[in-house]
Amino acid sequence: MQQPQGSDTLFAQHWNIYQQIIAHNYMQHQALSALVNPWHSNAFGHTVISLLDIGAGDARIIARQKPRGLLCHYTGIDVSAEAIQLAEKHLQEANIPATLHCQDFMTLLPQLTNTFHVVYASFALHHVSNDDKRKVLQEICRLLQPKGQFVWIDVFAREHQSREHYLEAYQQRMQQWTALDATALQLLTHHVVRFDFPCSINEAMRWSREAGLTCTSAHMADDVHGILVLQKP
């Protein structure tokens, strides 16, 4: 999960909360990330691939689920120094060559000149405005190699759902996360209210088309958490 500028919650001071969310699959991390490997394999077979991870976090999922095609190089971006340190450890243990950037992805993406077979963003883009989402999609299309794929895992609002209604519904959902205590839920509520700006999945697909990407697969694990796989011509 990408940690926005100014956020002092999930990674830096409350890493344990985020680990509980993943462990209990409250945000469908396991279900959604399990769908990634087959797409890598189908797109690139056993060829060597390069991957850009936007909002890399600790890179644990990528390190665990190394694509069937040999991952020749991993580039990760996250604003949390603590997360980047953990990512370095996990990638080294998985023997994956990596370049890690402790920086805001909105600032870094326009500066990148390398191209990638796969761009991956897990629970990162809902932290930026819709205008910035469009900008990110344009940058992703620029950074992808021909036939390259963008794997977008995120929270998505319902069609025509206002942000206020989304926030109300998501806070109600979090009340079912019984492994978290009241303090953790309060911190999460603060984080969601300040930093969640989800779009609908139809908006995501429309903006992707406008950026030059074609949706090859879409899957919702529940009514909020989903994945899009998009391809550059």
XYZ file of N, CA and C in Angstrom, residues 14 68 83 85 112 159 196:
21
model
N 2.404 2.382 12.499
C 1.399 1.365 12.805
C 1.472 0.202 11.822
N 6.243 -16.659 -12.927
C 6.780 -17.888 -13.515
C 7.845 -17.568 -14.552
N 9.158 0.903 4.940
C 8.686 -0.092 3.983
C 9.764 -0.437 2.968
N 12.960 -0.360 3.367
C 13.966 -1.206 4.010
C 13.504 -2.661 4.058
N 11.066 8.866 -14.731
C 11.578 7.563 -15.149
C 11.693 7.493 -16.670
N -20.658 2.558 -8.872
C -20.979 3.518 -9.929
C -21.879 4.623 -9.372
N -8.547 8.435 1.236
C -9.214 7.587 0.250
C -10.019 8.431 -0.736
